[in-house]
Tab-separated table of C-alpha atoms in Angstrom:
chain	number	residue	atom	x	y	z
A	1	MET	CA	51.049	7.751	-36.219
A	2	ILE	CA	49.030	9.997	-38.992
A	3	VAL	CA	45.203	10.087	-37.924
A	4	VAL	CA	43.614	11.723	-40.594
A	5	GLY	CA	40.394	13.690	-39.964
A	6	ALA	CA	39.996	16.152	-37.048
A	7	GLY	CA	36.785	15.447	-36.116
A	8	ILE	CA	35.937	14.834	-32.680
A	9	VAL	CA	36.398	10.819	-33.076
A	10	GLY	CA	39.990	11.545	-34.779
A	11	ALA	CA	40.728	14.048	-32.507
A	12	SER	CA	40.079	11.677	-29.673
A	13	VAL	CA	42.291	9.236	-30.985
A	14	ALA	CA	45.409	11.800	-31.497
A	15	TYR	CA	44.796	12.963	-27.741
A	16	HIS	CA	44.875	9.108	-26.349
A	17	ALA	CA	47.534	7.974	-28.365
A	18	ALA	CA	49.610	11.351	-27.316
A	19	ARG	CA	48.693	11.239	-23.931
A	20	ALA	CA	50.197	7.622	-24.355
A	21	GLY	CA	53.281	8.680	-25.749
A	22	ALA	CA	53.054	8.085	-29.199
A	23	THR	CA	54.378	10.541	-31.778
A	24	VAL	CA	51.093	11.960	-33.527
A	25	THR	CA	50.250	13.869	-36.766
A	26	LEU	CA	46.753	14.874	-37.016
A	27	VAL	CA	45.643	16.276	-40.356
A	28	ASP	CA	42.524	17.362	-41.763
A	29	ALA	CA	41.124	18.933	-44.941
A	30	GLY	CA	39.657	21.986	-42.712
A	31	ARG	CA	39.585	23.178	-39.095
A	32	PRO	CA	39.452	20.742	-36.237
A	33	GLY	CA	35.548	20.276	-35.751
A	34	ALA	CA	34.230	22.048	-38.620
A	35	GLY	CA	32.961	19.146	-40.605
A	36	VAL	CA	29.965	16.824	-39.465
A	37	THR	CA	30.961	17.219	-35.771
A	38	ALA	CA	29.839	20.788	-35.925
A	39	ASP	CA	26.216	19.295	-37.130
A	40	SER	CA	25.704	17.065	-34.219
A	41	PHE	CA	23.028	17.471	-31.575
A	42	ALA	CA	26.009	16.021	-29.205
A	43	TRP	CA	23.680	14.415	-26.580
A	44	ILE	CA	25.735	12.027	-24.190
A	45	GLY	CA	23.910	9.047	-23.019
A	46	ALA	CA	23.148	5.333	-24.061
A	47	SER	CA	20.247	7.090	-26.183
A	48	GLY	CA	18.328	4.103	-25.373
A	49	VAL	CA	20.761	1.796	-27.735
A	50	LEU	CA	21.166	-1.274	-25.274
A	51	THR	CA	22.156	-3.882	-27.639
A	52	GLY	CA	24.684	-4.326	-30.392
A	53	PRO	CA	28.419	-4.075	-30.545
A	54	ALA	CA	28.700	-0.635	-29.174
A	55	ALA	CA	26.100	-1.091	-26.402
A	56	GLY	CA	29.123	-1.431	-23.819
A	57	MET	CA	30.748	1.536	-25.363
A	58	ARG	CA	27.426	3.633	-24.988
A	59	ALA	CA	26.562	2.587	-21.739
A	60	THR	CA	29.968	3.879	-20.591
A	61	ALA	CA	29.626	7.213	-22.244
A	62	THR	CA	29.324	9.126	-19.613
A	63	GLU	CA	31.990	7.764	-17.525
A	64	GLU	CA	34.121	8.569	-20.139
A	65	TYR	CA	33.205	11.644	-20.632
A	66	ARG	CA	33.756	12.622	-17.167
A	67	ARG	CA	37.108	11.012	-17.221
A	68	VAL	CA	38.093	13.250	-20.307
A	69	GLU	CA	36.483	15.945	-18.546
A	70	ALA	CA	39.138	15.421	-15.287
A	71	GLU	CA	41.992	14.922	-17.640
A	72	LEU	CA	41.029	18.505	-19.467
A	73	PRO	CA	39.685	20.952	-17.418
A	74	GLY	CA	37.123	23.260	-18.623
A	75	LEU	CA	35.586	20.942	-21.263
A	76	PRO	CA	32.086	22.315	-22.376
A	77	VAL	CA	30.101	19.765	-21.113
A	78	ILE	CA	26.534	20.491	-19.655
A	79	TRP	CA	25.278	17.703	-17.385
A	80	SER	CA	21.533	18.255	-17.522
A	81	GLY	CA	20.186	14.796	-17.886
A	82	SER	CA	17.644	13.980	-20.485
A	83	LEU	CA	13.830	12.907	-20.589
A	84	SER	CA	12.077	10.731	-23.391
A	85	TRP	CA	8.733	10.298	-23.747
A	86	ARG	CA	5.988	9.442	-26.268
A	87	ALA	CA	2.456	10.646	-26.727
A	88	GLU	CA	1.526	7.285	-26.753
A	89	GLY	CA	1.974	4.110	-24.656
A	90	GLY	CA	2.302	3.089	-21.184
A	91	ALA	CA	5.321	3.002	-19.315
A	92	PRO	CA	8.506	2.338	-21.199
A	93	GLU	CA	11.379	0.076	-20.779
A	94	VAL	CA	14.488	1.733	-19.029
A	95	GLY	CA	18.157	0.925	-19.213
A	96	PRO	CA	21.290	1.653	-17.131
A	97	GLY	CA	21.073	4.706	-15.628
A	98	GLN	CA	17.561	5.674	-16.642
A	99	GLU	CA	14.508	5.658	-13.926
A	100	ILE	CA	10.396	6.115	-14.838
A	101	VAL	CA	9.062	9.162	-13.640
A	102	ASP	CA	5.649	10.106	-13.213
A	103	ALA	CA	4.101	13.755	-14.638
A	104	ALA	CA	4.373	15.729	-11.255
A	105	THR	CA	8.282	14.905	-11.453
A	106	VAL	CA	8.432	15.720	-15.024
A	107	MET	CA	7.162	19.167	-14.135
A	108	THR	CA	9.881	19.468	-11.361
A	109	LEU	CA	12.422	18.844	-14.401
A	110	GLU	CA	10.829	20.808	-17.180
A	111	PRO	CA	8.579	23.233	-15.363
A	112	ASN	CA	7.633	25.375	-18.337
A	113	LEU	CA	5.859	22.365	-20.255
A	114	ARG	CA	2.067	22.690	-20.785
A	115	GLN	CA	0.927	19.431	-20.236
A	116	PRO	CA	3.657	16.566	-18.929
A	117	PRO	CA	3.306	13.098	-20.218
A	118	GLU	CA	1.925	10.652	-17.667
A	119	TRP	CA	4.979	8.565	-17.724
A	120	ALA	CA	8.994	9.245	-19.210
A	121	VAL	CA	12.049	8.026	-18.832
A	122	TRP	CA	14.769	10.737	-16.704
A	123	ALA	CA	18.204	9.879	-17.462
A	124	PRO	CA	20.188	12.568	-14.450
A	125	GLY	CA	23.731	11.265	-15.867
A	126	ASP	CA	23.325	12.196	-18.899
A	127	GLY	CA	24.527	14.994	-20.712
A	128	ALA	CA	25.427	17.447	-24.091
A	129	VAL	CA	28.319	19.252	-24.872
A	130	ASP	CA	29.684	21.697	-27.287
A	131	SER	CA	31.143	19.451	-29.941
A	132	VAL	CA	33.340	21.842	-31.556
A	133	GLY	CA	34.667	23.050	-28.287
A	134	VAL	CA	35.360	19.775	-27.391
A	135	THR	CA	37.497	19.105	-30.544
A	136	GLU	CA	39.275	21.972	-30.259
A	137	ARG	CA	40.003	21.324	-26.447
A	138	LEU	CA	41.179	17.845	-27.597
A	139	VAL	CA	43.516	19.135	-30.172
A	140	ALA	CA	45.021	21.456	-27.395
A	141	GLY	CA	45.252	18.177	-25.323
A	142	ALA	CA	47.101	16.272	-28.362
A	143	ARG	CA	49.453	19.439	-29.155
A	144	ALA	CA	50.183	19.496	-25.111
A	145	HIS	CA	51.264	15.897	-25.388
A	146	GLY	CA	53.978	16.934	-28.231
A	147	ALA	CA	51.513	16.089	-31.343
A	148	ARG	CA	51.856	18.028	-34.719
A	149	VAL	CA	48.398	19.173	-36.214
A	150	HIS	CA	48.260	20.128	-39.608
A	151	PRO	CA	44.648	21.935	-40.335
A	152	ASP	CA	43.784	22.903	-43.986
A	153	ALA	CA	45.577	20.229	-45.585
A	154	ALA	CA	43.503	17.471	-47.475
A	155	VAL	CA	44.813	14.173	-47.437
A	156	THR	CA	44.154	13.192	-51.065
A	157	ALA	CA	46.068	9.257	-50.820
A	158	VAL	CA	47.360	6.877	-48.368
A	159	ARG	CA	51.014	5.708	-49.404
A	160	ARG	CA	52.657	2.357	-49.267
A	161	ASP	CA	56.378	0.667	-49.509
A	162	ALA	CA	57.478	-1.552	-51.862
A	163	ALA	CA	55.826	-4.063	-49.439
A	164	GLY	CA	52.284	-2.675	-49.284
A	165	ARG	CA	53.106	-1.453	-45.811
A	166	VAL	CA	51.722	2.126	-44.954
A	167	ALA	CA	54.343	4.786	-45.153
A	168	GLY	CA	52.359	7.743	-44.498
A	169	VAL	CA	49.879	10.223	-46.843
A	170	GLU	CA	49.496	12.350	-49.884
A	171	THR	CA	48.016	15.788	-49.108
A	172	ALA	CA	47.225	19.151	-50.552
A	173	VAL	CA	50.078	20.696	-49.083
A	174	GLY	CA	53.097	17.937	-49.516
A	175	PRO	CA	53.596	14.200	-47.886
A	176	LEU	CA	53.792	13.292	-44.204
A	177	SER	CA	55.525	9.849	-43.677
A	178	GLY	CA	54.273	7.782	-41.266
A	179	THR	CA	54.045	3.645	-40.600
A	180	THR	CA	50.423	3.566	-39.147
A	181	VAL	CA	47.610	5.768	-40.536
A	182	VAL	CA	44.176	5.896	-38.748
A	183	LEU	CA	41.313	7.191	-41.217
A	184	ALA	CA	38.912	8.904	-39.030
A	185	ALA	CA	37.267	11.041	-41.925
A	186	GLY	CA	33.914	10.550	-41.699
A	187	VAL	CA	32.187	9.734	-45.143
A	188	ALA	CA	35.385	10.655	-46.813
A	189	THR	CA	36.708	7.480	-45.437
A	190	ALA	CA	35.493	5.034	-48.094
A	191	ALA	CA	36.989	7.318	-50.921
A	192	LEU	CA	40.658	6.911	-49.166
A	193	GLY	CA	40.316	3.224	-48.807
A	194	ALA	CA	38.994	2.389	-52.068
A	195	PRO	CA	42.400	3.137	-54.164
A	196	LEU	CA	44.019	0.377	-51.810
A	197	GLY	CA	41.582	-1.900	-52.371
A	198	VAL	CA	39.461	-1.536	-49.236
A	199	ARG	CA	35.751	-1.521	-49.133
A	200	VAL	CA	34.624	0.702	-46.161
A	201	PRO	CA	30.753	0.388	-46.423
A	202	VAL	CA	29.797	3.981	-44.876
A	203	GLU	CA	27.262	6.120	-46.619
A	204	PRO	CA	26.577	9.768	-46.058
A	205	SER	CA	23.398	10.211	-44.154
A	206	PRO	CA	21.501	13.427	-43.585
A	207	SER	CA	21.580	15.094	-40.345
A	208	PRO	CA	19.334	18.037	-40.233
A	209	LEU	CA	19.957	21.009	-37.222
A	210	PHE	CA	17.730	23.439	-36.608
A	211	ARG	CA	18.691	26.360	-34.142
A	212	PHE	CA	16.061	28.683	-32.385
A	213	ARG	CA	16.133	31.696	-30.581
A	214	ALA	CA	14.099	31.181	-27.295
A	215	PRO	CA	13.369	32.468	-23.421
A	216	ALA	CA	15.909	31.947	-21.089
A	217	ASN	CA	15.646	28.537	-19.100
A	218	LEU	CA	13.103	27.371	-21.228
A	219	VAL	CA	13.991	24.361	-21.630
A	220	ARG	CA	16.713	22.441	-18.734
A	221	THR	CA	17.085	19.159	-19.590
A	222	VAL	CA	17.944	17.308	-22.783
A	223	VAL	CA	14.257	16.515	-24.306
A	224	ASN	CA	13.504	13.567	-26.390
A	225	THR	CA	10.087	13.013	-27.962
A	226	GLN	CA	8.561	11.892	-31.100
A	227	ASP	CA	8.667	15.412	-31.962
A	228	PHE	CA	12.187	16.215	-31.871
A	229	ASP	CA	15.396	15.811	-29.625
A	230	LEU	CA	15.742	19.724	-28.130
A	231	ARG	CA	17.985	21.109	-25.689
A	232	GLN	CA	18.898	24.862	-24.633
A	233	VAL	CA	22.338	26.083	-25.891
A	234	ALA	CA	22.761	29.312	-24.588
A	235	ALA	CA	20.265	31.928	-22.833
A	236	ASP	CA	18.739	32.619	-26.035
A	237	ARG	CA	19.625	29.705	-28.158
A	238	LEU	CA	17.897	26.278	-28.661
A	239	ILE	CA	18.607	23.597	-31.128
A	240	ALA	CA	16.643	20.577	-31.975
A	241	ALA	CA	17.472	17.584	-34.172
A	242	ALA	CA	14.428	16.884	-36.254
A	243	ASP	CA	13.100	16.400	-40.037
A	244	SER	CA	11.215	19.544	-40.546
A	245	PRO	CA	12.280	23.300	-39.476
A	246	GLU	CA	8.268	24.167	-39.522
A	247	ARG	CA	7.021	21.388	-37.489
A	248	THR	CA	9.540	21.405	-34.730
A	249	LEU	CA	9.045	25.228	-34.450
A	250	ALA	CA	5.493	24.583	-34.192
A	251	ALA	CA	6.262	21.229	-31.744
A	252	VAL	CA	8.291	23.221	-29.352
A	253	ARG	CA	5.369	26.528	-29.245
A	254	SER	CA	2.769	23.933	-28.234
A	255	THR	CA	4.760	21.837	-25.607
A	256	PHE	CA	6.145	24.522	-23.792
A	257	ARG	CA	4.447	27.654	-22.156
A	258	GLY	CA	6.247	31.174	-23.085
A	259	ALA	CA	7.309	29.648	-26.081
A	260	GLY	CA	5.154	31.747	-28.385
A	261	GLY	CA	8.111	33.672	-29.686
A	262	VAL	CA	10.533	30.955	-30.231
A	263	GLU	CA	11.871	31.800	-33.893
A	264	LEU	CA	14.278	29.955	-36.318
A	265	LEU	CA	17.493	31.173	-36.558
A	266	SER	CA	18.964	28.536	-38.841
A	267	THR	CA	18.975	25.087	-40.753
A	268	ARG	CA	21.973	23.078	-41.258
A	269	LEU	CA	21.979	19.467	-42.930
A	270	GLY	CA	25.327	17.618	-41.958
A	271	VAL	CA	26.245	14.131	-43.237
A	272	ARG	CA	26.867	12.347	-40.714
A	273	PRO	CA	28.648	8.591	-41.555
A	274	MET	CA	26.385	5.528	-41.239
A	275	PRO	CA	28.174	2.153	-41.302
A	276	ALA	CA	26.119	-0.473	-43.426
A	277	ASP	CA	24.831	-2.180	-40.184
A	278	GLY	CA	24.509	0.952	-38.096
A	279	GLU	CA	27.583	0.088	-36.194
A	280	PRO	CA	31.185	1.486	-35.615
A	281	ILE	CA	33.660	0.192	-37.906
A	282	VAL	CA	37.162	0.082	-35.849
A	283	GLY	CA	40.046	-1.568	-36.197
A	284	PRO	CA	43.136	-2.861	-38.328
A	285	VAL	CA	43.024	-3.832	-42.235
A	286	ALA	CA	44.412	-6.939	-42.266
A	287	GLU	CA	45.175	-6.084	-46.363
A	288	VAL	CA	47.055	-3.312	-45.979
A	289	PRO	CA	49.536	-3.537	-42.947
A	290	GLY	CA	49.470	-0.061	-40.698
A	291	LEU	CA	46.049	1.148	-41.795
A	292	TYR	CA	43.754	1.765	-39.221
A	293	LEU	CA	40.165	2.478	-39.251
A	294	ALA	CA	37.856	4.689	-37.100
A	295	VAL	CA	34.786	5.600	-38.378
A	296	MET	CA	31.053	5.446	-37.024
A	297	HIS	CA	27.607	7.060	-36.282
A	298	SER	CA	27.180	8.548	-32.651
A	299	GLY	CA	30.637	10.269	-32.696
A	300	VAL	CA	30.155	12.478	-30.681
A	301	THR	CA	28.830	10.141	-27.956
A	302	LEU	CA	31.598	7.413	-28.583
A	303	ALA	CA	34.747	9.643	-29.306
A	304	PRO	CA	36.090	9.485	-25.634
A	305	ALA	CA	35.845	5.794	-25.368
A	306	VAL	CA	36.919	4.743	-29.232
A	307	GLY	CA	39.850	7.346	-28.669
A	308	ARG	CA	41.244	5.876	-25.628
A	309	LEU	CA	40.591	2.133	-26.496
A	310	VAL	CA	42.144	2.782	-30.482
A	311	ALA	CA	45.282	4.911	-28.860
A	312	ARG	CA	45.659	1.421	-26.135
A	313	GLU	CA	45.721	-0.679	-29.154
A	314	LEU	CA	48.052	0.866	-31.510
A	315	THR	CA	50.534	1.732	-28.669
A	316	ASP	CA	50.548	-1.405	-26.270
A	317	GLY	CA	49.337	-3.612	-29.253
A	318	ILE	CA	46.725	-4.926	-26.817
A	319	ALA	CA	43.705	-6.234	-28.794
A	320	GLU	CA	40.631	-4.550	-27.140
A	321	PRO	CA	37.857	-6.806	-26.044
A	322	ALA	CA	35.280	-3.982	-26.326
A	323	LEU	CA	36.113	-3.359	-29.831
A	324	SER	CA	36.247	-7.084	-30.919
A	325	GLY	CA	31.932	-6.701	-32.499
A	326	CYS	CA	33.738	-3.539	-34.681
A	327	ARG	CA	35.749	-5.161	-36.595
A	328	PRO	CA	36.196	-4.216	-40.446
A	329	ASP	CA	36.454	-7.523	-41.662
A	330	ARG	CA	32.954	-8.341	-40.497
A	331	PHE	CA	31.737	-7.235	-43.866
């Protein structure tokens, strides 16, 4: 089995498949986790998505991370919980693992808020990860189970035999042979599928991420408001996913006491893969026997679940019901 793409999704597929006993080769144009995985806000939770084909996987995202954390000790996960609120409106709806809390409770969770909201949604089981660190740990786990890893080896084409079956891949450093190829290459998946006559309806979607210098313990949870997704990633660092660095900086300073000295350190614009209908594209391609797709938005959230399920499908030959709504043939 060849897995193309060593972002967090490809790394998870490689780890779970190797752990299940498959012969796995993981190949990437760069270093593991160095692509869009590095630009993720990396909030782990259902994120309020309660419907759609991937809703079940999103609902179990934290459980899947705790499973991988037990399998790979030292996985860089912070179980801080998340707080979400909006400036307008009454008590919001809640989903599994969430509860509505009042202003007094919000202040115990985020004591530096200048003005707590009347209501907020508290998800105590939510967390966040170092997405590159998790990817590296998954790759190390795959290696420990016998996987071969080829970084800095861009895949240029999927090879087929005379019967049209997958026979491996061409890379910048030479060919690799395999009868199964998993394309987990994010936005590059579409270009790799096109010469095979496979349409992968995924488009690049901008993913801004801002880093700030900030006081220690300014933010305690993952905070989600109309202005930003915000969390503390080190004693003196915050990251935010939002639209504008200037507006985000102003919002942080006005939302938290002691934030007057917060400074913008960097702005990154990642390119996340966004399927045409917003839902993951996961499964075999009937027209090209041996080809399997695994491309999605919220890759960091879904990676442990998708990796486990894809590995089961490819090693055991069992169609997983949890992936039934995510198949490529729906387009």
